[in-house]
Each structure stands twice: as structure tokens, then as C-alpha cells.
C-alpha atoms as a printed R data frame, in Angstrom:
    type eleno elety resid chain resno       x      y       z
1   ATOM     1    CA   UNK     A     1   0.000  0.000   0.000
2   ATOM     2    CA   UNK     A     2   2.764  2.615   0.836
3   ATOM     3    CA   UNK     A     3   4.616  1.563  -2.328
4   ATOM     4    CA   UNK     A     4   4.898  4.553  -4.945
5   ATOM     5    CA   UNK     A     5   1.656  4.296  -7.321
6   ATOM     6    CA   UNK     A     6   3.569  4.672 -10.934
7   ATOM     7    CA   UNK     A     7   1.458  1.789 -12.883
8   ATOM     8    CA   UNK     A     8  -1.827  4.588 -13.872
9   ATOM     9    CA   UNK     A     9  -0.265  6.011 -17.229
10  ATOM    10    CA   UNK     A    10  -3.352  9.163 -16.673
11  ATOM    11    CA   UNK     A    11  -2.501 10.086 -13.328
12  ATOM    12    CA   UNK     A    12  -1.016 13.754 -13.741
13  ATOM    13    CA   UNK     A    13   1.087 13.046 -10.416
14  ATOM    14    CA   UNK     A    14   2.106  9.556 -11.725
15  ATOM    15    CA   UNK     A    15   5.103  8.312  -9.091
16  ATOM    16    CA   UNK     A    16   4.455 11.491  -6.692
17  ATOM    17    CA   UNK     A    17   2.685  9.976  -3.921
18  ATOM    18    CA   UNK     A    18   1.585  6.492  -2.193
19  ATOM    19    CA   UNK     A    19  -1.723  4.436  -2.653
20  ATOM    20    CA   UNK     A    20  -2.519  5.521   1.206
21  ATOM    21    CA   UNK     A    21  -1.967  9.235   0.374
22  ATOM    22    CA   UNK     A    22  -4.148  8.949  -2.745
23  ATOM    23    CA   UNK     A    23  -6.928  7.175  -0.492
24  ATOM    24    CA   UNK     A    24  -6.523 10.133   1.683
25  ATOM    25    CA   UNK     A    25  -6.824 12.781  -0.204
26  ATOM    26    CA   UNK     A    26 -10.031 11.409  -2.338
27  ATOM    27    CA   UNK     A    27 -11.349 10.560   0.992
28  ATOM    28    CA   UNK     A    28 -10.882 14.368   2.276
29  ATOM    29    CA   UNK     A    29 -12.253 15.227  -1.584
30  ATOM    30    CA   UNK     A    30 -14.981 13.188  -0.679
31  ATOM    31    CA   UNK     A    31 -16.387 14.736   2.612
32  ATOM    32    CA   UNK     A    32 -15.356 18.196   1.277
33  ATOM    33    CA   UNK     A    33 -18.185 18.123  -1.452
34  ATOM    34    CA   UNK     A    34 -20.251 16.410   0.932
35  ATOM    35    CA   UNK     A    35 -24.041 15.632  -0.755
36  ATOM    36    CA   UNK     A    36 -23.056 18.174  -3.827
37  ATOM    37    CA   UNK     A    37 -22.094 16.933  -7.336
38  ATOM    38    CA   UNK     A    38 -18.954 18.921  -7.696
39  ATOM    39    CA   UNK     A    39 -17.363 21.022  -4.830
40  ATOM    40    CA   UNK     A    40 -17.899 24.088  -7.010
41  ATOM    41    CA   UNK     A    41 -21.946 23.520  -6.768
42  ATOM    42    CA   UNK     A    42 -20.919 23.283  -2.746
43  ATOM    43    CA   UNK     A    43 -18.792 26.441  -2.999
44  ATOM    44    CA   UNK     A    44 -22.098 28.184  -4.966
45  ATOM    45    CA   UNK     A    45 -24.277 27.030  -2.665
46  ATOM    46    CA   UNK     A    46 -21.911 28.533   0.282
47  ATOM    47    CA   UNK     A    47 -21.695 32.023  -1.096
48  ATOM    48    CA   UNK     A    48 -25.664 32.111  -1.857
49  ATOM    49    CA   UNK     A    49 -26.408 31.222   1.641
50  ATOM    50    CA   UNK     A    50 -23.982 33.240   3.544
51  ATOM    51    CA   UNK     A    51 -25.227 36.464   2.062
52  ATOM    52    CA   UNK     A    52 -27.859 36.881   4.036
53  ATOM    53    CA   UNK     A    53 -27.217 35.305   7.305
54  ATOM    54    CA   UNK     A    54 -26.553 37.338  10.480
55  ATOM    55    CA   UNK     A    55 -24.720 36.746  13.053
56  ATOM    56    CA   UNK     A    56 -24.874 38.567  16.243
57  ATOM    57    CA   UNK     A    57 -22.523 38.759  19.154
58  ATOM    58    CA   UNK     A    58 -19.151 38.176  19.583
59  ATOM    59    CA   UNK     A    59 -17.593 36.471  17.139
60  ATOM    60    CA   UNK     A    60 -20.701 36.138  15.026
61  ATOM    61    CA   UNK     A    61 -20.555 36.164  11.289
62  ATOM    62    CA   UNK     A    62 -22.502 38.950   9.227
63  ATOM    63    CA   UNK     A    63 -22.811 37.481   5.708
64  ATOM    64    CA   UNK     A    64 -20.406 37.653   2.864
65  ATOM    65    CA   UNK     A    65 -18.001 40.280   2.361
66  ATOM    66    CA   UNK     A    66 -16.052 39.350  -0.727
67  ATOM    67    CA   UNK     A    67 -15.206 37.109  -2.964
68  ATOM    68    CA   UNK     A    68 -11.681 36.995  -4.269
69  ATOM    69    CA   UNK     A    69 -10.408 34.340  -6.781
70  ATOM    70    CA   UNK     A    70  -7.096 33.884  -8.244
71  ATOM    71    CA   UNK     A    71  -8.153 31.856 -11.585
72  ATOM    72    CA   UNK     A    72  -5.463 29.410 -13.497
73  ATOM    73    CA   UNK     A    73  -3.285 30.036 -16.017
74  ATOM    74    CA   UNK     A    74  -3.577 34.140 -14.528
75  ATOM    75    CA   UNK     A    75  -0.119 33.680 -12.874
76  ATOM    76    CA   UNK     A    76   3.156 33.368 -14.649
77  ATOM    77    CA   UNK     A    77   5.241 30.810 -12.337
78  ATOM    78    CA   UNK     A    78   4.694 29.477  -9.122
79  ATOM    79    CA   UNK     A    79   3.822 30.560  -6.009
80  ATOM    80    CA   UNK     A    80   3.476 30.952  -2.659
81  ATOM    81    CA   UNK     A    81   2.693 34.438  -1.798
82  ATOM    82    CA   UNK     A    82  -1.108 35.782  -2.173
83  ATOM    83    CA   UNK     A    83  -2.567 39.281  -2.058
84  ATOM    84    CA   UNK     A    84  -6.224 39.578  -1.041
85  ATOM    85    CA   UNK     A    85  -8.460 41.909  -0.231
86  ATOM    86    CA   UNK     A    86  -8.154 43.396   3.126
87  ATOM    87    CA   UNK     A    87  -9.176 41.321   5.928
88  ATOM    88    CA   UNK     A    88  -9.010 41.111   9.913
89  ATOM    89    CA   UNK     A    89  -6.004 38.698  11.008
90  ATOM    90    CA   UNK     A    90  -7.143 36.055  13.330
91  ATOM    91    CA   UNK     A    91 -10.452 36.447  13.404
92  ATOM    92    CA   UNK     A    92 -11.128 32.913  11.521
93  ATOM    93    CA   UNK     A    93 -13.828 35.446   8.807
94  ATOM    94    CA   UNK     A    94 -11.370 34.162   6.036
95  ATOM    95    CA   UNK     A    95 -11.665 31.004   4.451
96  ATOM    96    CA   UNK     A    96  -9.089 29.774   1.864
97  ATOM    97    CA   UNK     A    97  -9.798 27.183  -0.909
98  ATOM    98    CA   UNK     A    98  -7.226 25.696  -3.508
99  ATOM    99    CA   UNK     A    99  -9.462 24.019  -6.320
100 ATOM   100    CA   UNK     A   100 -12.362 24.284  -4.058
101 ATOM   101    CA   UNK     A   101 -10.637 22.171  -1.039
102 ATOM   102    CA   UNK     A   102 -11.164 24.556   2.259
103 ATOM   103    CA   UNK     A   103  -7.570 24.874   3.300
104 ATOM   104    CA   UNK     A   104  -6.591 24.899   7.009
105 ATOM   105    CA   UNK     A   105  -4.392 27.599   9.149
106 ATOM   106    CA   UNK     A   106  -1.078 27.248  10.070
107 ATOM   107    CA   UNK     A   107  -1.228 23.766   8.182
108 ATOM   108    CA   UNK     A   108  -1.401 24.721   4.705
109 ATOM   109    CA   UNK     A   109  -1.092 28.782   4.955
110 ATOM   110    CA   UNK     A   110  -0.314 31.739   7.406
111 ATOM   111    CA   UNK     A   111  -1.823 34.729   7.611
112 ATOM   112    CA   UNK     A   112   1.082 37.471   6.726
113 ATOM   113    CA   UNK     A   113  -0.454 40.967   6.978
114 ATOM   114    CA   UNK     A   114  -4.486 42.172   6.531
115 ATOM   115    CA   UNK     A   115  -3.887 42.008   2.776
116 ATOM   116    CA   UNK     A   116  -1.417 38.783   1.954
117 ATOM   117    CA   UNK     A   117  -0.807 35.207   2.385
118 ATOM   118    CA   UNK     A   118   1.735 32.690   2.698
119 ATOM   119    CA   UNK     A   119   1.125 29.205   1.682
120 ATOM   120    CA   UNK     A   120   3.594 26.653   3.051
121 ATOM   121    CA   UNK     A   121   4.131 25.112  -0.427
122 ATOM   122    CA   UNK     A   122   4.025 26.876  -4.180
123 ATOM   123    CA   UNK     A   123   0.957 26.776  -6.380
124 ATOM   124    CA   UNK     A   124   0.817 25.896  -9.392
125 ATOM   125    CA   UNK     A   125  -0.320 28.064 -11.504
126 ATOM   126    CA   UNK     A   126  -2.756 25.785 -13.065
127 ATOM   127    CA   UNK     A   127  -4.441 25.378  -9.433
128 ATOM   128    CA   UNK     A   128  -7.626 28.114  -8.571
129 ATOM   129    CA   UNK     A   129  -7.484 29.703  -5.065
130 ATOM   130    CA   UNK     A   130 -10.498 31.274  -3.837
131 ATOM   131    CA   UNK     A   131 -10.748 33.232  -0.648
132 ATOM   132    CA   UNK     A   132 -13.998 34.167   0.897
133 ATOM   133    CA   UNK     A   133 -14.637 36.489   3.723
134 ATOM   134    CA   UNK     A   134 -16.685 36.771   5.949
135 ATOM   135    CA   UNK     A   135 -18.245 40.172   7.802
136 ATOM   136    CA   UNK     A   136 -18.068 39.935  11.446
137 ATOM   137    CA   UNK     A   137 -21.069 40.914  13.701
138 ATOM   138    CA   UNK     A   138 -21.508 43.968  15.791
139 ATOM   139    CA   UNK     A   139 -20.337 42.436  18.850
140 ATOM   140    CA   UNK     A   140 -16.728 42.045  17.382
141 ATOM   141    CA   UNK     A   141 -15.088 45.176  18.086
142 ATOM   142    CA   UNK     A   142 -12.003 44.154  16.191
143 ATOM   143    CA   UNK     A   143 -13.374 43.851  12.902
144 ATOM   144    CA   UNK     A   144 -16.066 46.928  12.369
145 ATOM   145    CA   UNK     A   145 -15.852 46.474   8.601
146 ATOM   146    CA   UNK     A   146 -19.541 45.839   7.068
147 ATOM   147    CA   UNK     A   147 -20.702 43.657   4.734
148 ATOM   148    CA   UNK     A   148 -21.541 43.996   1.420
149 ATOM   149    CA   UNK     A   149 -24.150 42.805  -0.104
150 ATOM   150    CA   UNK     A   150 -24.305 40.892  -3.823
151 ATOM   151    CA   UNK     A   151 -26.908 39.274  -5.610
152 ATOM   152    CA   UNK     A   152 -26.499 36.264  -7.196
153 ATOM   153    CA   UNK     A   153 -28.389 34.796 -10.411
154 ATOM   154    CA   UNK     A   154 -28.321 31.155 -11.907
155 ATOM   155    CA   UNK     A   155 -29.547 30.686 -15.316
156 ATOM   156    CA   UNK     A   156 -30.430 26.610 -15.819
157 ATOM   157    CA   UNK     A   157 -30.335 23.936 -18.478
158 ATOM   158    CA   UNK     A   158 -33.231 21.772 -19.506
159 ATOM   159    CA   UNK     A   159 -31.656 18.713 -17.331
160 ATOM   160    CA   UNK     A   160 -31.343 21.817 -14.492
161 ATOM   161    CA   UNK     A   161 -26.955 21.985 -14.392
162 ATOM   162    CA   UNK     A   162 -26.273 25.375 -14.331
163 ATOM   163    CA   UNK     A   163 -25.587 27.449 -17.058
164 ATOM   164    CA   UNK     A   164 -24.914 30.694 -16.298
165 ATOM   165    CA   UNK     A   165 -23.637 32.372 -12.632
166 ATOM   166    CA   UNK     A   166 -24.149 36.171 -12.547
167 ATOM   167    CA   UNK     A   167 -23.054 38.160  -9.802
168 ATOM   168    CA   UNK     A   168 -24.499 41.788  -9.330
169 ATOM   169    CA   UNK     A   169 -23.759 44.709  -6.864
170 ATOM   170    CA   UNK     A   170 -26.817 45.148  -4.874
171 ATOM   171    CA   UNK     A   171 -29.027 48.392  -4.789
172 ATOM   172    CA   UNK     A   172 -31.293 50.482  -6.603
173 ATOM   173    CA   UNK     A   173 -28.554 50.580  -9.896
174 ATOM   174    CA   UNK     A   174 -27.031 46.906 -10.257
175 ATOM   175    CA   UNK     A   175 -23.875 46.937 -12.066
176 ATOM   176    CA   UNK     A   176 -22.516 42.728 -12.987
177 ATOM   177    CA   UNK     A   177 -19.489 41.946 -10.882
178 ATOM   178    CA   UNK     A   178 -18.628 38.499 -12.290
179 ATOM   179    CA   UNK     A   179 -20.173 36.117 -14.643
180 ATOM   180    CA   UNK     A   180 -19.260 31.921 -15.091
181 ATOM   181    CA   UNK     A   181 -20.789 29.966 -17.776
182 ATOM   182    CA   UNK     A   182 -20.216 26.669 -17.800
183 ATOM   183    CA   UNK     A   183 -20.724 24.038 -20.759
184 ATOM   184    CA   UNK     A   184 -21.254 20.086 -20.088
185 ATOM   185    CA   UNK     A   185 -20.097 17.050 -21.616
186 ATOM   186    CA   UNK     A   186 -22.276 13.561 -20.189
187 ATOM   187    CA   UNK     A   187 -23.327 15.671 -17.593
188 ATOM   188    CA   UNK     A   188 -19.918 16.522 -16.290
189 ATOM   189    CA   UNK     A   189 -18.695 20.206 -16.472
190 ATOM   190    CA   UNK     A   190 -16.146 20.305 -19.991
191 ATOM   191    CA   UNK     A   191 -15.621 24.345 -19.449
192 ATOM   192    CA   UNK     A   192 -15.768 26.728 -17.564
193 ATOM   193    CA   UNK     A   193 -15.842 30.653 -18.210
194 ATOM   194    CA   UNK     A   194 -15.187 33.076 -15.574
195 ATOM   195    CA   UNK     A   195 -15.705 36.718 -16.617
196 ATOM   196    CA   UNK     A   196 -14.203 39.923 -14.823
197 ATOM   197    CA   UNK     A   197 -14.045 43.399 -16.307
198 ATOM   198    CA   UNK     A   198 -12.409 43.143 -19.428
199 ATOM   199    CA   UNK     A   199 -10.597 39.466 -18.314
200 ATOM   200    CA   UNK     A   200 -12.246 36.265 -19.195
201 ATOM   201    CA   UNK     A   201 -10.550 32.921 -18.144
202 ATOM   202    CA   UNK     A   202 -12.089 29.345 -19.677
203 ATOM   203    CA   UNK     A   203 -11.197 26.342 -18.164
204 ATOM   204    CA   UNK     A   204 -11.784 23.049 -20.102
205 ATOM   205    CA   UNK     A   205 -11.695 20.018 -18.435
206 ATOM   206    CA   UNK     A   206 -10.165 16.636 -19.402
207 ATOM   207    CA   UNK     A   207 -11.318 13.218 -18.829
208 ATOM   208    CA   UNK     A   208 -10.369  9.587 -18.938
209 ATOM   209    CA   UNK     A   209 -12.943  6.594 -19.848
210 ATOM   210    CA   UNK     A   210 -14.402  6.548 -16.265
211 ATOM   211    CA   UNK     A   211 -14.913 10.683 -16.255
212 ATOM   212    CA   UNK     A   212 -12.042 11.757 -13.518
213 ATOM   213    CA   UNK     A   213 -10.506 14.602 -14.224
214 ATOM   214    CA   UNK     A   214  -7.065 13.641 -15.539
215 ATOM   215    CA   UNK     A   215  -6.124 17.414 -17.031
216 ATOM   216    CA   UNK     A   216  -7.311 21.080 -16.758
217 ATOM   217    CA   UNK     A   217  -6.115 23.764 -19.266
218 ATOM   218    CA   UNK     A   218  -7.148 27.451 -18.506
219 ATOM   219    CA   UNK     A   219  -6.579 30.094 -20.857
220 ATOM   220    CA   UNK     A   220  -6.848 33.781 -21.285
221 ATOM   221    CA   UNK     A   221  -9.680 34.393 -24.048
């Protein structure tokens, strides 16, 4: 079991890592996307419900208060640090995710500074990181930012996958913040189109015979 697995001529990572760490890590995949289909459907359906929750008292949560994403193929080399968005250090409101898997503190990052940080190991630059942060209630005196608010639109399918994900600014004068369209292949996502400003990144997905992703190429369109 702890030999090296090099006899899978698709695996990307062929002779990287043992059967047990495999196991592992498609066991933590596993209870990471939980009931969803994909862990980006679980990552949707996080963002649409934390908008609107409260959380009063100390240490409370207020809803969302941004959404940051560094796509692939949008950095040049690998790497370790990040700049984000300002945040409150050590509060626990910011949640990290490389390809969609929630990362933990201290064990696979540190928080540098209220605007950067510092995984332990590079990443690739074919890997997404997403960070999402959270507003902190009232009771919090540490971290009086507020939180703003977004409204989120899904556009569906016949079979109901989702085809379009448009993100607005709330208020009387909506202006779109971000847009993903996806296409499908068998019923499993073949690209994905994530549109910012000016910037649009597609993703296409690669499969083998039993529809695991064996490659992901992301380019600037």
C-alpha cells in the first residue's frame, strides 16, 4: 500500500505519492463536497447562503463580504505568496480554498499581513485559489468592517446543471461583478468561463474513460 503508485499512465502526479496518500486525499475530496455533485456547486451554494445570514454577538458572522479568486493560467510561475483583499487577522472570517478544497491555518497557509498570504508550499499556476470572507457581527469590536451585499443569479439547463452564474452589486442601480458559464459534456462540467471586467478565463476540463478529471487547461480568451 505505501509503495509509490507509478502503474496509472493518466494520473497527472504519476510516481508522486503512495496508494494511502491517494486514499486520503479522495477521501478528504470526498467529505469536502459532501451531498453536492462537484465542490464548485458546494462552494455556490456557500456564497448564496452566507449572504444573508446574520450573526450577532461576539464572534458572530454577518454574511459575505467578498469574494476573491485567483483563476489558473492568470499567474506566470509558481507561487506561494497571495494578495487579497483586506481582511481582519485572526479572526477565523477568512476562508481559503485551492481548487475548491477549504484549506486549514497554520497547516497549509499563514496569515502574513491584513492584505497577503503565505502558503507553506508553491501553487501551481494551473491550481484556482479562492478566498472568501466573511463580515463579522456587531459584537466584534475588532473587525467593524460591514458587509456587502451581492446578488447572485443562476440561469439553468433543460436537465437543471447550471448554465450561467451572474453576480451583481446590490441596490437600486445593479452593475454585474462576475459572470461563469459553464458548458457540459455527459453531464460533467467540460468548461468553464469566468468573466471579470475586461478578463475572461475558460477552463476546459479533461477526462479519462471513467470521467475523472485527468487534465485542466485554462486560458486567457
Amino acid at each position: 500500500m505505501n509503495s509509490k503508485v507509478t502503474d496509472h499512465n493518466q494520473l497527472l502526479n504519476k510516481g508522486t505519492h503512495t496508494h494511502a496518500e491517494i486514499d486520503a486525499a479522495l477521501s478528504e475530496l470526498d467529505a469536502a463536497r459532501k451531498d453536492f455533485n462537484s465542490l464548485d456547486a458546494r462552494l455556490i451554494y456557500i456564497q448564496e447562503n452566507s449572504t444573508g445570514g446574520g450573526g450577532g454577538g461576539k464572534g458572530g458572522y454577518g454574511g459575505l463580504k467578498y469574494r476573491y479568486e485567483s483563476a489558473p493560467g492568470t499567474r506566470t510561475s509558481p507561487q506561494t505568496d497571495f494578495t487579497v483583499p483586506a481582511y481582519t487577522v485572526g479572526n477565523h472570517s477568512l476562508l481559503v480554498f485551492a481548487e475548491g478544497i477549504l484549506m486549514s491555518s497554520q497547516e497549509d497557509y499563514h496569515e502574513i499581513s491584513t492584505t497577503k498570504i503565505k502558503f507553506n508550499d508553491s501553487i501551481p499556476v494551473d491550481q484556482r485559489i479562492t478566498c472568501i470572507c466573511l463580515g463579522v457581527g456587531g459584537g466584534d469590536t475588532e473587525s467593524p468592517s460591514e458587509s456587502v451585499d451581492v446578488d447572485i443569479k443562476y440561469e439553468y439547463n433543460e436537465d437543471q446543471s447550471i448554465k450561467t452564474e451572474r453576480t451583481y452589486s446590490a441596490g437600486s442601480e445593479p452593475s454585474l461583478l462576475r459572470e461563469v458559464a459553464y458548458t457540459y459534456v455527459s453531464g460533467r462540467v467540460l468548461t468553464e468561463s469566468v468573466t471579470q471586467g475586461n478578463v475572461t478565463i475558460r477552463k476546459t476540463f479533461q477526462y479519462d474513460a471513467s470521467f475523472n478529471v485527468v487534465h485542466v487547461i485554462s486560458r486567457k480568451l
